[in-house]
Structures are given as structure tokens and as C-alpha cells.
XYZ file of C-alpha atoms in Angstrom:
309
model
C 163.395 -6.417 34.286
C 166.057 -9.975 35.149
C 167.652 -10.756 38.483
C 171.021 -12.045 37.533
C 172.130 -14.576 40.758
C 175.758 -13.421 39.993
C 178.646 -12.336 42.730
C 180.519 -10.678 40.392
C 176.834 -8.479 39.512
C 176.479 -8.063 42.601
C 180.227 -6.363 43.226
C 179.581 -4.627 39.817
C 177.074 -2.297 40.858
C 178.224 -1.661 44.275
C 181.108 -0.484 42.472
C 179.237 1.006 40.026
C 177.347 2.645 43.320
C 180.445 3.333 45.332
C 182.126 5.153 42.141
C 179.263 7.547 41.077
C 178.350 8.577 44.293
C 182.262 9.409 45.348
C 182.930 10.614 41.931
C 179.904 13.238 41.771
C 180.339 14.440 44.702
C 184.677 14.970 43.878
C 183.224 16.507 40.867
C 180.504 19.012 42.484
C 184.077 20.075 45.416
C 185.968 20.430 42.525
C 183.635 22.356 40.272
C 182.597 24.669 42.867
C 186.048 25.061 45.117
C 188.767 24.781 42.783
C 187.398 25.281 38.962
C 185.630 28.238 40.201
C 182.615 27.265 39.597
C 180.982 29.273 41.926
C 176.421 28.664 40.892
C 175.911 25.486 43.326
C 171.661 26.358 42.033
C 172.627 26.083 38.173
C 174.198 22.964 39.329
C 171.461 20.961 41.117
C 169.139 22.568 38.295
C 171.400 20.659 35.755
C 171.417 17.528 37.774
C 167.699 17.200 38.092
C 167.591 18.104 34.160
C 169.640 14.783 33.654
C 167.977 12.978 36.039
C 164.184 14.652 34.589
C 165.040 12.695 31.161
C 167.444 9.784 31.830
C 164.600 8.529 34.229
C 162.192 9.397 31.246
C 164.328 6.793 29.074
C 165.124 4.282 32.073
C 161.733 4.592 32.551
C 159.296 4.331 29.741
C 161.625 3.209 26.683
C 164.537 0.955 28.424
C 161.655 -0.313 31.270
C 164.111 -1.042 33.936
C 160.935 -0.666 36.321
C 156.904 -0.753 36.214
C 156.136 2.456 35.678
C 154.229 4.166 37.939
C 150.849 6.903 37.557
C 150.296 9.715 39.415
C 147.048 8.891 41.163
C 145.511 11.968 42.229
C 146.021 16.051 42.979
C 146.789 14.947 46.335
C 149.880 12.487 45.696
C 150.794 15.345 42.988
C 151.217 17.671 46.157
C 153.161 15.111 48.138
C 156.089 14.263 45.922
C 155.516 18.261 45.176
C 156.653 19.022 48.614
C 159.401 15.954 48.400
C 160.392 17.666 45.353
C 161.225 20.846 47.295
C 162.880 19.573 49.835
C 164.735 17.315 48.462
C 166.630 20.834 45.746
C 167.035 22.756 48.908
C 168.858 19.423 50.131
C 171.086 19.242 47.327
C 171.591 22.789 46.726
C 172.480 23.566 50.691
C 175.016 20.674 49.991
C 176.294 22.170 46.641
C 176.821 25.503 48.441
C 178.994 23.547 51.937
C 180.456 22.228 48.804
C 182.748 25.613 47.738
C 183.678 26.106 51.400
C 184.539 22.566 52.720
C 187.201 20.353 51.822
C 185.049 17.000 51.202
C 186.150 14.814 54.353
C 184.612 16.509 56.120
C 181.355 17.858 54.355
C 181.214 13.556 55.307
C 182.307 13.675 58.821
C 178.870 16.291 59.085
C 177.171 14.213 56.098
C 177.051 11.108 58.854
C 174.760 12.614 61.202
C 171.687 12.141 59.244
C 170.301 8.937 61.607
C 171.021 11.564 64.938
C 168.350 14.046 62.596
C 166.349 11.326 60.853
C 165.092 10.045 64.296
C 164.663 13.489 65.100
C 162.484 14.610 62.942
C 160.937 11.503 62.957
C 160.212 12.252 66.776
C 158.993 15.575 65.901
C 156.848 15.159 63.280
C 154.983 11.280 63.723
C 155.745 10.895 67.841
C 157.715 7.969 66.864
C 160.224 7.033 70.002
C 162.897 4.061 69.111
C 164.728 1.823 72.584
C 166.539 4.338 74.858
C 169.610 2.538 73.315
C 169.189 3.842 70.129
C 169.170 7.518 70.791
C 171.897 6.497 73.037
C 173.960 5.644 69.775
C 173.474 8.808 68.535
C 175.954 10.795 71.062
C 178.750 9.330 69.604
C 177.189 9.914 66.148
C 176.969 14.462 67.309
C 179.711 13.761 69.594
C 181.988 13.198 66.548
C 181.355 15.509 64.515
C 182.343 18.122 67.362
C 185.341 17.291 67.647
C 185.659 16.669 63.661
C 184.616 20.597 64.159
C 186.835 20.979 66.835
C 189.644 19.774 64.840
C 189.541 20.547 61.451
C 192.153 23.033 59.942
C 189.748 23.925 56.703
C 186.749 24.827 59.098
C 183.715 27.633 57.615
C 181.213 28.537 59.850
C 179.446 29.774 56.623
C 180.325 26.251 54.844
C 179.156 24.365 57.994
C 175.585 25.751 58.508
C 174.356 25.219 55.055
C 176.376 21.549 55.294
C 174.021 20.891 58.820
C 171.143 22.020 56.876
C 171.512 19.651 54.035
C 172.277 16.863 56.494
C 169.060 17.919 58.345
C 167.243 18.786 54.731
C 167.769 14.624 53.877
C 166.534 13.654 56.598
C 163.462 15.502 56.616
C 163.153 13.730 52.833
C 163.192 10.918 53.907
C 160.677 11.000 56.941
C 158.546 13.409 55.156
C 158.426 10.566 52.206
C 157.649 7.751 54.558
C 154.449 9.878 56.094
C 153.327 11.228 52.976
C 153.240 8.460 50.596
C 152.926 5.319 53.490
C 149.629 4.119 51.633
C 149.565 0.965 49.545
C 147.933 2.950 46.892
C 150.511 6.057 47.040
C 153.923 3.998 47.330
C 156.451 5.112 44.410
C 159.960 3.124 43.863
C 163.423 5.171 44.359
C 163.242 5.529 40.293
C 159.634 6.208 39.448
C 159.508 8.966 42.204
C 162.745 10.672 40.824
C 161.007 10.258 37.870
C 158.239 12.649 39.123
C 160.260 13.939 41.868
C 163.305 15.432 38.909
C 161.289 17.604 37.176
C 159.400 19.969 39.038
C 162.830 20.176 40.972
C 163.799 22.376 37.618
C 160.302 24.170 38.122
C 161.555 25.070 41.779
C 165.368 25.600 40.653
C 164.590 27.756 37.737
C 163.588 31.039 38.977
C 166.013 30.765 41.703
C 167.991 30.483 38.823
C 167.740 32.975 37.377
C 167.069 35.440 40.126
C 170.459 34.434 42.478
C 172.162 33.609 40.065
C 171.537 35.808 37.282
C 173.528 35.625 33.462
C 174.618 31.814 34.309
C 174.140 30.657 31.432
C 176.070 33.791 29.761
C 178.561 33.588 31.983
C 179.235 29.380 31.036
C 178.640 30.178 27.713
C 181.685 32.938 28.040
C 184.094 30.175 30.181
C 183.150 27.652 27.752
C 184.937 29.736 25.377
C 187.929 30.181 27.085
C 187.675 26.171 28.505
C 185.059 23.619 26.321
C 185.931 21.237 29.037
C 183.654 22.825 31.683
C 180.463 21.727 29.440
C 181.938 18.602 29.899
C 182.572 18.647 32.933
C 178.783 19.861 33.399
C 177.304 17.102 30.744
C 179.724 14.386 32.488
C 178.751 15.730 36.066
C 175.236 15.777 35.867
C 175.076 11.992 34.371
C 177.085 10.768 36.724
C 174.277 12.457 38.908
C 171.186 10.422 37.774
C 173.842 7.905 37.563
C 173.997 7.872 41.495
C 170.167 6.862 42.276
C 169.827 4.358 39.169
C 172.388 2.449 41.066
C 171.375 3.261 44.453
C 168.041 1.388 43.313
C 170.164 -1.582 41.852
C 171.941 -2.504 44.495
C 168.823 -1.429 47.360
C 167.242 -4.108 45.245
C 169.911 -6.736 44.494
C 171.512 -6.457 47.974
C 170.051 -6.557 51.907
C 168.972 -3.997 53.764
C 172.046 -4.833 55.930
C 175.027 -5.179 53.174
C 173.203 -1.215 52.195
C 174.093 -0.003 55.424
C 177.145 -1.051 56.077
C 178.200 -0.063 52.618
C 176.747 3.369 53.197
C 178.863 3.827 56.067
C 181.491 2.335 54.807
C 181.019 4.766 51.738
C 181.544 7.846 53.322
C 185.000 6.622 54.940
C 186.647 5.502 50.866
C 184.818 8.951 50.008
C 187.409 10.556 53.136
C 190.022 9.080 51.889
C 189.707 9.264 48.647
C 189.466 13.182 48.609
C 192.381 14.071 50.708
C 194.407 11.783 48.492
C 193.358 14.289 45.090
C 192.924 16.867 46.985
C 195.136 17.382 49.219
C 193.482 19.455 52.152
C 195.265 19.378 55.749
C 193.778 16.744 57.563
C 193.936 16.748 61.595
C 194.245 13.502 64.098
C 191.916 15.190 65.871
C 189.013 15.798 63.011
C 189.753 12.048 61.841
C 189.651 10.187 65.289
C 186.207 12.023 65.159
C 185.295 11.387 62.580
C 185.805 7.603 63.338
C 184.343 8.364 66.448
C 181.064 9.518 64.417
C 181.377 6.377 62.026
C 181.228 4.398 64.745
C 177.744 5.926 66.323
C 176.481 5.742 62.478
C 177.169 1.724 62.874
C 176.159 1.416 66.386
C 172.732 2.639 66.085
C 171.740 0.606 62.465
C 173.114 -2.594 64.701
C 170.494 -1.133 68.121
C 167.966 -0.276 65.470
C 167.964 -3.848 63.743
C 167.874 -5.873 67.505
C 164.792 -2.908 68.117
C 163.008 -4.446 64.915
C 164.049 -8.180 66.131
C 162.902 -7.646 69.453
């Protein structure tokens, strides 16, 4: 794939990344909470099915990136383990959106660096500089403050969101351990190509057991309001687009730019969600979230400086 150097192209990719990330988050919230489609596992399975099909189209047909093959049974089992953790994180995140506003969901999600540092230490005994750990204090403190000042606080939703955030962090740590050798490294597009179908295999029995007759219920809903089908199709396609644009942003910008954009994305999502859903927010909650974002920025800066030494 050619690498256009135009600034306009880069701006377009970043705008697409923001739009798809925030769009899928808001649409998930709308479907699971406002619309009343209370089937987060089935919704996640729709996402993974779309990612399976569109990943194959993008790599095998459009050749956006060269196809990488799975080289061994061991590598396949490693990818399967990653896929299971990924499934758990997405399902728990979708469950939390049934009970929590997007703004609070994003505040909790910003604590990912804290869990990443914890899992990295527990699993690899990798220690960061003391200053890096110090920057995690405002990250956690901010969420504690935001929780205390959140008008729509829901304990079960909070636990699900914390668990989803921890699972996301665990996936990134496990991925760096399992696929660290040169022969096993896969770019994110190829990793999704293999992870998504495995995720569908995990999610199908979970959907059949825990969300019985969801297909029949969805079809019955569609007879009354056909828009539900379009919502699900668009939402699923958008879930793949999140991964595609994330890959393109990573490819066409620096790691530092990606960190800065990622930190800002959460804040943008909070503002947009409050404007759309008009969920009540408190000054205490916003101060807590702001403190968390500042902590994440300081953490990124501390890690960058530690690497430079």
C-alpha cells in the first residue's frame, strides 16, 4: 500500500479514527440502553462476525497489507488465548454500557495504563521507574473522585467496566509476551483476521446459553422496526472500521502522536456523549475525569523519558 505523505490524508485518517471510535461507542450505548436491545454478547458476536468477513476482504482481496500465516499449532493456541481475553473485554464493556453513561465509562477506561503496569509487573516482573508509578496515582484518584461524584453511578455497571478495562490491559500484556518473537509477530490487521473468527466460536455458545432466542427476538423486533437491522449492520461495520483506522493511524503517525490523540479521544467522547444523551454530570465527576486524563498524559510522558534514558 502506498504511503501518501499529504497532511490532508493524515488528518482524514485521524478524523475517521475519532469518528468510528466515538460512533461505535455511542451506538452501542444507544442500542443497549436507550433502544432497549439488551443483548451485549450477541452484539459483540455481530461485531466479530463483521471483523472476520471485512478483515478477509481487506487482506485477501484488497491487499491492504500482506497476508501473514499462522506458523504453528502453538502460535494458533496463543492467538486463541488472546481472542478469549479480547472477547471478555468487549462483552464486559458492552454490558457496562447498559448501566453507565458513556462519560463515566470513558473515565474508568482511562485507567488502562494502571492495569497494564500491574499486569506487566505480575507476569513479567518488569519494573518501571518510580516516577512512572507515581503518575498512576492521579489516574486512580481521578476515577475514585469521578465515581463519588457520578449522578448515574451503578455498582454492577462499575464492576463490569473495571473488569473490561483490566481485560483490555491484560490482552495487551499477554500479546506482547506471546507474540514477541520475530517469527510470531503479526501486524494488528492480520491478528484481527485470525482472532475475530475464533472470537465468534467462543461467543456463539455463550449467546445461545445466556441470551436464548436472541435471533428470534431480533427478527420480531425487526418486524415492528426494521431500523434495528440497519443499526446492527452499521454498528458491526463500524466496529471493524475502528480496527482499520487504528492500524492506519499507527502506520501514518508517530507513537507519541498516537498517545496524544488517544488521550484527547476519551475527552471528546465524553463531551459528545453528554451532548447527545444529556446524562447528568457533576462538577466533582468532571474534575475526577480531568485528573485521570492528566495522570494518563503524565504516565505517557514518564514512560517516554524512561525509554530515552
